[in-house]
Amino acid sequence: MVGSKAQPLSQILLPNFRRIYISNEAILGLNFKKWIVALFTGENE
């Protein structure tokens, strides 16, 4: 019973999670790269 319920749930959540993750990466990607550069260069904005 649990397995039959988990399968459709994962099929619903996984595409949404991937879509949200990709959109967040597009938005936060540049800031994250700036943070990495600042971390290695010692610069703080």
Tab-separated table of N, CA and C in Angstrom:
chain	number	residue	atom	x	y	z
A	1	MET	N	0.827	-1.205	0.000
A	1	MET	CA	0.000	0.000	0.000
A	1	MET	C	0.867	1.263	0.000
A	2	VAL	N	1.872	1.267	0.868
A	2	VAL	CA	2.733	2.446	0.968
A	2	VAL	C	3.500	2.653	-0.328
A	3	GLY	N	3.990	1.563	-0.896
A	3	GLY	CA	4.754	1.658	-2.138
A	3	GLY	C	3.909	2.203	-3.281
A	4	SER	N	2.634	1.784	-3.342
A	4	SER	CA	1.771	2.235	-4.427
A	4	SER	C	1.436	3.715	-4.279
A	5	LYS	N	1.438	4.193	-3.041
A	5	LYS	CA	1.174	5.618	-2.818
A	5	LYS	C	2.424	6.457	-3.068
A	6	ALA	N	3.576	5.912	-2.734
A	6	ALA	CA	4.823	6.671	-2.844
A	6	ALA	C	5.202	6.903	-4.305
A	7	GLN	N	4.866	5.967	-5.166
A	7	GLN	CA	5.260	6.088	-6.569
A	7	GLN	C	4.637	7.310	-7.249
A	8	PRO	N	3.298	7.488	-7.210
A	8	PRO	CA	2.705	8.668	-7.843
A	8	PRO	C	3.173	9.952	-7.171
A	9	LEU	N	3.362	9.904	-5.862
A	9	LEU	CA	3.784	11.093	-5.127
A	9	LEU	C	5.151	11.556	-5.616
A	10	SER	N	6.066	10.608	-5.808
A	10	SER	CA	7.404	10.959	-6.289
A	10	SER	C	7.340	11.479	-7.718
A	11	GLN	N	6.424	10.932	-8.508
A	11	GLN	CA	6.283	11.387	-9.893
A	11	GLN	C	5.738	12.806	-9.942
A	12	ILE	N	4.976	13.191	-8.919
A	12	ILE	CA	4.425	14.551	-8.863
A	12	ILE	C	5.464	15.519	-8.311
A	13	LEU	N	6.137	15.125	-7.239
A	13	LEU	CA	7.056	16.039	-6.558
A	13	LEU	C	8.369	16.216	-7.300
A	14	LEU	N	8.888	15.140	-7.890
A	14	LEU	CA	10.213	15.196	-8.496
A	14	LEU	C	10.315	16.217	-9.629
A	15	PRO	N	9.380	16.232	-10.600
A	15	PRO	CA	9.458	17.243	-11.664
A	15	PRO	C	9.343	18.657	-11.111
A	16	ASN	N	8.472	18.858	-10.128
A	16	ASN	CA	8.323	20.179	-9.524
A	16	ASN	C	9.587	20.583	-8.790
A	17	PHE	N	10.196	19.635	-8.084
A	17	PHE	CA	11.424	19.916	-7.349
A	17	PHE	C	12.539	20.300	-8.308
A	18	ARG	N	12.635	19.560	-9.420
A	18	ARG	CA	13.688	19.844	-10.401
A	18	ARG	C	13.460	21.207	-11.034
A	19	ARG	N	12.195	21.547	-11.307
A	19	ARG	CA	11.881	22.836	-11.920
A	19	ARG	C	12.219	23.965	-10.960
A	20	ILE	N	11.870	23.798	-9.692
A	20	ILE	CA	12.155	24.826	-8.690
A	20	ILE	C	13.661	24.940	-8.470
A	21	TYR	N	14.347	23.801	-8.426
A	21	TYR	CA	15.796	23.804	-8.202
A	21	TYR	C	16.512	24.523	-9.334
A	22	ILE	N	16.101	24.246	-10.568
A	22	ILE	CA	16.733	24.873	-11.734
A	22	ILE	C	16.479	26.373	-11.728
A	23	SER	N	15.250	26.794	-11.380
A	23	SER	CA	14.932	28.223	-11.359
A	23	SER	C	15.716	28.916	-10.252
A	24	ASN	N	15.842	28.261	-9.108
A	24	ASN	CA	16.618	28.838	-8.009
A	24	ASN	C	18.090	28.929	-8.375
A	25	GLU	N	18.585	27.942	-9.090
A	25	GLU	CA	19.987	27.956	-9.504
A	25	GLU	C	20.228	29.092	-10.484
A	26	ALA	N	19.232	29.358	-11.347
A	26	ALA	CA	19.359	30.448	-12.313
A	26	ALA	C	19.371	31.790	-11.596
A	27	ILE	N	18.555	31.903	-10.522
A	27	ILE	CA	18.460	33.168	-9.784
A	27	ILE	C	19.650	33.333	-8.847
A	28	LEU	N	19.978	32.275	-8.112
A	28	LEU	CA	21.011	32.361	-7.079
A	28	LEU	C	22.395	31.996	-7.593
A	29	GLY	N	22.458	31.460	-8.808
A	29	GLY	CA	23.731	30.993	-9.346
A	29	GLY	C	24.787	32.077	-9.373
A	30	LEU	N	24.410	33.266	-9.852
A	30	LEU	CA	25.377	34.356	-9.958
A	30	LEU	C	25.841	34.799	-8.580
A	31	ASN	N	24.896	34.912	-7.638
A	31	ASN	CA	25.254	35.312	-6.279
A	31	ASN	C	26.143	34.263	-5.623
A	32	PHE	N	25.867	32.993	-5.909
A	32	PHE	CA	26.657	31.914	-5.336
A	32	PHE	C	28.078	31.970	-5.873
A	33	LYS	N	28.214	32.246	-7.174
A	33	LYS	CA	29.547	32.348	-7.760
A	33	LYS	C	30.286	33.544	-7.181
A	34	LYS	N	29.582	34.641	-6.952
A	34	LYS	CA	30.203	35.815	-6.331
A	34	LYS	C	30.690	35.462	-4.931
A	35	TRP	N	29.876	34.658	-4.214
A	35	TRP	CA	30.242	34.273	-2.857
A	35	TRP	C	31.488	33.396	-2.865
A	36	ILE	N	31.563	32.475	-3.829
A	36	ILE	CA	32.735	31.605	-3.952
A	36	ILE	C	33.974	32.431	-4.268
A	37	VAL	N	33.831	33.376	-5.208
A	37	VAL	CA	34.959	34.237	-5.578
A	37	VAL	C	35.399	35.060	-4.376
A	38	ALA	N	34.423	35.613	-3.642
A	38	ALA	CA	34.739	36.419	-2.466
A	38	ALA	C	35.429	35.564	-1.404
A	39	LEU	N	35.018	34.309	-1.311
A	39	LEU	CA	35.594	33.417	-0.309
A	39	LEU	C	37.069	33.167	-0.598
A	40	PHE	N	37.401	32.964	-1.867
A	40	PHE	CA	38.779	32.643	-2.241
A	40	PHE	C	39.641	33.891	-2.384
A	41	THR	N	39.035	35.020	-2.742
A	41	THR	CA	39.818	36.240	-2.940
A	41	THR	C	39.890	37.059	-1.662
A	42	GLY	N	38.998	36.757	-0.697
A	42	GLY	CA	38.986	37.498	0.559
A	42	GLY	C	38.247	38.814	0.456
A	43	GLU	N	37.449	38.968	-0.612
A	43	GLU	CA	36.685	40.201	-0.768
A	43	GLU	C	35.268	39.994	-0.255
A	44	ASN	N	34.764	40.978	0.488
A	44	ASN	CA	33.398	40.921	0.998
A	44	ASN	C	32.596	42.085	0.451
A	45	GLU	N	31.439	41.766	-0.183
A	45	GLU	CA	30.594	42.834	-0.708
A	45	GLU	C	29.500	43.135	0.287
